[in-house]
Short mmCIF file of N, CA and C in Angstrom, two decimals:
data_model
loop_
_atom_site.label_atom_id
_atom_site.label_comp_id
_atom_site.label_asym_id
_atom_site.label_seq_id
_atom_site.Cartn_x
_atom_site.Cartn_y
_atom_site.Cartn_z
N MET A 90 0.84 -1.18 0.00
CA MET A 90 0.00 0.00 0.00
C MET A 90 0.88 1.24 0.00
N ALA A 91 0.63 2.11 -0.94
CA ALA A 91 1.36 3.38 -0.99
C ALA A 91 0.59 4.42 -0.18
N VAL A 92 1.29 5.08 0.71
CA VAL A 92 0.67 6.12 1.52
C VAL A 92 0.73 7.42 0.73
N THR A 93 -0.44 7.90 0.32
CA THR A 93 -0.54 9.13 -0.46
C THR A 93 -1.49 10.10 0.23
N THR A 94 -1.48 11.34 -0.24
CA THR A 94 -2.40 12.33 0.33
C THR A 94 -3.85 11.89 0.11
N ASP A 95 -4.15 11.38 -1.07
CA ASP A 95 -5.52 10.93 -1.36
C ASP A 95 -5.93 9.77 -0.47
N HIS A 96 -5.03 8.83 -0.26
CA HIS A 96 -5.32 7.67 0.59
C HIS A 96 -5.64 8.13 2.02
N ILE A 97 -4.82 9.01 2.56
CA ILE A 97 -5.03 9.51 3.92
C ILE A 97 -6.36 10.26 4.00
N ARG A 98 -6.62 11.13 3.04
CA ARG A 98 -7.86 11.92 3.03
C ARG A 98 -9.09 11.00 3.02
N GLU A 99 -9.10 10.03 2.12
CA GLU A 99 -10.26 9.15 2.00
C GLU A 99 -10.45 8.27 3.23
N LYS A 100 -9.36 7.81 3.81
CA LYS A 100 -9.48 6.96 5.00
C LYS A 100 -10.04 7.75 6.18
N LEU A 101 -9.60 8.98 6.36
CA LEU A 101 -10.12 9.82 7.44
C LEU A 101 -11.60 10.14 7.23
N ARG A 102 -11.99 10.38 6.01
CA ARG A 102 -13.41 10.64 5.71
C ARG A 102 -14.26 9.41 6.01
N ALA A 103 -13.78 8.27 5.59
CA ALA A 103 -14.55 7.03 5.74
C ALA A 103 -14.63 6.55 7.18
N GLU A 104 -13.52 6.62 7.91
CA GLU A 104 -13.48 5.98 9.22
C GLU A 104 -13.83 6.89 10.39
N ILE A 105 -13.58 8.18 10.28
CA ILE A 105 -13.96 9.06 11.41
C ILE A 105 -14.94 10.14 10.98
N GLY A 106 -15.53 9.97 9.83
CA GLY A 106 -16.57 10.89 9.39
C GLY A 106 -16.11 12.31 9.19
N ALA A 107 -14.87 12.48 8.77
CA ALA A 107 -14.34 13.82 8.56
C ALA A 107 -15.11 14.51 7.43
N ILE A 108 -15.52 15.74 7.67
CA ILE A 108 -16.25 16.49 6.65
C ILE A 108 -15.33 17.41 5.86
N HIS A 109 -14.14 17.64 6.41
CA HIS A 109 -13.13 18.42 5.70
C HIS A 109 -11.76 17.86 6.09
N VAL A 110 -10.95 17.58 5.10
CA VAL A 110 -9.60 17.06 5.35
C VAL A 110 -8.64 17.75 4.39
N GLU A 111 -7.59 18.33 4.93
CA GLU A 111 -6.50 18.87 4.12
C GLU A 111 -5.26 18.04 4.44
N VAL A 112 -4.62 17.51 3.42
CA VAL A 112 -3.41 16.71 3.61
C VAL A 112 -2.31 17.32 2.76
N GLU A 113 -1.21 17.66 3.41
CA GLU A 113 -0.06 18.21 2.71
C GLU A 113 1.12 17.25 2.84
N ASP A 114 1.66 16.86 1.71
CA ASP A 114 2.84 16.00 1.71
C ASP A 114 4.06 16.90 1.90
N THR A 115 4.69 16.80 3.07
CA THR A 115 5.86 17.64 3.38
C THR A 115 7.15 16.84 3.24
N SER A 116 7.10 15.74 2.53
CA SER A 116 8.26 14.86 2.38
C SER A 116 9.44 15.53 1.69
N SER A 117 9.16 16.40 0.73
CA SER A 117 10.26 17.01 -0.03
C SER A 117 11.21 17.84 0.83
N SER A 118 10.71 18.32 1.96
CA SER A 118 11.56 19.13 2.83
C SER A 118 12.20 18.30 3.94
N ARG A 119 11.99 16.99 3.89
CA ARG A 119 12.52 16.10 4.94
C ARG A 119 13.21 14.89 4.32
N CYS A 120 13.80 14.09 5.16
CA CYS A 120 14.56 12.94 4.67
C CYS A 120 13.70 11.70 4.45
N ALA A 121 12.43 11.72 4.88
CA ALA A 121 11.57 10.55 4.75
C ALA A 121 10.12 11.01 4.59
N LEU A 122 9.21 10.06 4.43
CA LEU A 122 7.80 10.34 4.22
C LEU A 122 7.21 11.13 5.39
N SER A 123 6.59 12.27 5.08
CA SER A 123 5.99 13.09 6.13
C SER A 123 4.76 13.82 5.59
N PHE A 124 3.80 14.03 6.50
CA PHE A 124 2.54 14.67 6.15
C PHE A 124 2.09 15.63 7.24
N LYS A 125 1.31 16.61 6.81
CA LYS A 125 0.66 17.56 7.70
C LYS A 125 -0.82 17.51 7.36
N VAL A 126 -1.69 17.32 8.37
CA VAL A 126 -3.12 17.20 8.09
C VAL A 126 -3.95 18.14 8.96
N LEU A 127 -5.06 18.56 8.40
CA LEU A 127 -6.11 19.28 9.12
C LEU A 127 -7.37 18.44 8.95
N VAL A 128 -7.97 18.05 10.08
CA VAL A 128 -9.14 17.18 10.04
C VAL A 128 -10.28 17.84 10.80
N VAL A 129 -11.43 17.95 10.15
CA VAL A 129 -12.64 18.50 10.78
C VAL A 129 -13.67 17.38 10.81
N SER A 130 -14.15 17.04 12.01
CA SER A 130 -15.11 15.95 12.13
C SER A 130 -16.11 16.24 13.25
N PRO A 131 -17.38 15.94 13.02
CA PRO A 131 -18.36 16.07 14.10
C PRO A 131 -18.09 15.09 15.24
N GLN A 132 -17.36 14.03 14.97
CA GLN A 132 -17.01 13.06 16.02
C GLN A 132 -16.05 13.64 17.06
N PHE A 133 -15.43 14.78 16.76
CA PHE A 133 -14.52 15.42 17.71
C PHE A 133 -15.27 16.23 18.77
N GLU A 134 -16.54 16.48 18.54
CA GLU A 134 -17.33 17.31 19.44
C GLU A 134 -17.29 16.76 20.87
N GLY A 135 -16.93 17.63 21.81
CA GLY A 135 -16.89 17.25 23.22
C GLY A 135 -15.67 16.45 23.64
N LYS A 136 -14.75 16.22 22.71
CA LYS A 136 -13.56 15.42 23.03
C LYS A 136 -12.35 16.34 23.18
N PRO A 137 -11.50 16.06 24.16
CA PRO A 137 -10.27 16.86 24.31
C PRO A 137 -9.30 16.58 23.16
N LEU A 138 -8.36 17.48 22.98
CA LEU A 138 -7.40 17.40 21.88
C LEU A 138 -6.68 16.05 21.83
N LEU A 139 -6.23 15.57 22.96
CA LEU A 139 -5.49 14.31 22.99
C LEU A 139 -6.35 13.15 22.46
N GLN A 140 -7.61 13.13 22.84
CA GLN A 140 -8.50 12.06 22.37
C GLN A 140 -8.74 12.17 20.86
N ARG A 141 -8.84 13.38 20.35
CA ARG A 141 -9.00 13.58 18.91
C ARG A 141 -7.78 13.06 18.15
N HIS A 142 -6.60 13.39 18.67
CA HIS A 142 -5.37 12.94 18.02
C HIS A 142 -5.26 11.42 18.08
N ARG A 143 -5.69 10.84 19.17
CA ARG A 143 -5.68 9.37 19.26
C ARG A 143 -6.63 8.75 18.24
N MET A 144 -7.77 9.39 18.00
CA MET A 144 -8.71 8.89 17.00
C MET A 144 -8.06 8.87 15.62
N VAL A 145 -7.36 9.94 15.28
CA VAL A 145 -6.68 10.02 13.99
C VAL A 145 -5.56 8.98 13.93
N ASN A 146 -4.78 8.89 14.99
CA ASN A 146 -3.68 7.93 15.03
C ASN A 146 -4.18 6.49 14.91
N THR A 147 -5.30 6.18 15.54
CA THR A 147 -5.87 4.84 15.45
C THR A 147 -6.35 4.56 14.03
N CYS A 148 -7.01 5.55 13.43
CA CYS A 148 -7.49 5.41 12.06
C CYS A 148 -6.34 5.13 11.09
N LEU A 149 -5.23 5.81 11.29
CA LEU A 149 -4.09 5.70 10.37
C LEU A 149 -2.95 4.83 10.93
N ALA A 150 -3.26 3.92 11.82
CA ALA A 150 -2.23 3.12 12.51
C ALA A 150 -1.29 2.41 11.53
N SER A 151 -1.83 1.76 10.52
CA SER A 151 -0.95 1.03 9.59
C SER A 151 -0.12 2.00 8.75
N GLU A 152 -0.70 3.14 8.36
CA GLU A 152 0.03 4.13 7.57
C GLU A 152 1.14 4.79 8.38
N LEU A 153 0.89 5.01 9.65
CA LEU A 153 1.89 5.68 10.50
C LEU A 153 3.16 4.85 10.68
N LYS A 154 3.07 3.55 10.42
CA LYS A 154 4.26 2.70 10.48
C LYS A 154 5.25 3.06 9.37
N GLU A 155 4.74 3.65 8.28
CA GLU A 155 5.58 4.02 7.14
C GLU A 155 5.94 5.51 7.11
N ILE A 156 5.26 6.29 7.94
CA ILE A 156 5.45 7.74 7.93
C ILE A 156 6.47 8.14 8.99
N HIS A 157 7.42 8.97 8.58
CA HIS A 157 8.47 9.43 9.50
C HIS A 157 7.98 10.56 10.39
N ALA A 158 7.27 11.53 9.81
CA ALA A 158 6.78 12.69 10.56
C ALA A 158 5.32 12.93 10.21
N PHE A 159 4.50 13.19 11.24
CA PHE A 159 3.07 13.39 11.03
C PHE A 159 2.59 14.50 11.95
N GLU A 160 2.15 15.59 11.36
CA GLU A 160 1.64 16.73 12.11
C GLU A 160 0.14 16.81 11.86
N GLN A 161 -0.64 16.97 12.95
CA GLN A 161 -2.08 17.01 12.77
C GLN A 161 -2.72 18.14 13.57
N LYS A 162 -3.79 18.67 12.97
CA LYS A 162 -4.64 19.66 13.63
C LYS A 162 -6.05 19.12 13.51
N THR A 163 -6.76 19.01 14.64
CA THR A 163 -8.09 18.43 14.64
C THR A 163 -9.08 19.46 15.19
N LEU A 164 -10.16 19.67 14.44
CA LEU A 164 -11.14 20.68 14.81
C LEU A 164 -12.56 20.13 14.74
N THR A 165 -13.43 20.68 15.60
CA THR A 165 -14.86 20.41 15.47
C THR A 165 -15.38 21.30 14.35
N LEU A 166 -16.61 21.05 13.92
CA LEU A 166 -17.21 21.88 12.87
C LEU A 166 -17.31 23.33 13.34
N GLU A 167 -17.69 23.54 14.58
CA GLU A 167 -17.80 24.90 15.13
C GLU A 167 -16.44 25.61 15.13
N GLN A 168 -15.40 24.93 15.55
CA GLN A 168 -14.05 25.51 15.54
C GLN A 168 -13.61 25.84 14.12
N TRP A 169 -13.93 24.96 13.17
CA TRP A 169 -13.57 25.16 11.77
C TRP A 169 -14.28 26.40 11.21
N GLU A 170 -15.58 26.55 11.52
CA GLU A 170 -16.33 27.72 11.05
C GLU A 170 -15.74 29.01 11.62
N LYS A 171 -15.37 29.01 12.89
CA LYS A 171 -14.77 30.19 13.51
C LYS A 171 -13.43 30.51 12.86
N GLN A 172 -12.65 29.50 12.58
CA GLN A 172 -11.32 29.70 11.97
C GLN A 172 -11.46 30.27 10.56
N LYS A 173 -12.44 29.82 9.82
CA LYS A 173 -12.65 30.31 8.45
C LYS A 173 -13.05 31.78 8.46
N GLN A 174 -13.72 32.24 9.49
CA GLN A 174 -14.17 33.62 9.56
C GLN A 174 -13.05 34.59 9.91
N GLN A 175 -11.97 34.09 10.42
CA GLN A 175 -10.85 34.96 10.84
C GLN A 175 -10.03 35.41 9.67
#
């Protein structure tokens, strides 16, 4: 399985109900496979940041074995709407 931006995006949408996912491949600036993601999901509602990150990490557990660096930002729909207005 090749870990690509599209693969990560689709898996997050399918498994944690993400309504918005941005995936940036930052590998070119590093020595190995690396990604930066922004995930917006209604499933994050009422959950602390650590629990949200664990949800993403669990969803991408097999992919993370191949990824050297992974940066994530997780937002609820309300947080995403506020951020877009700024």
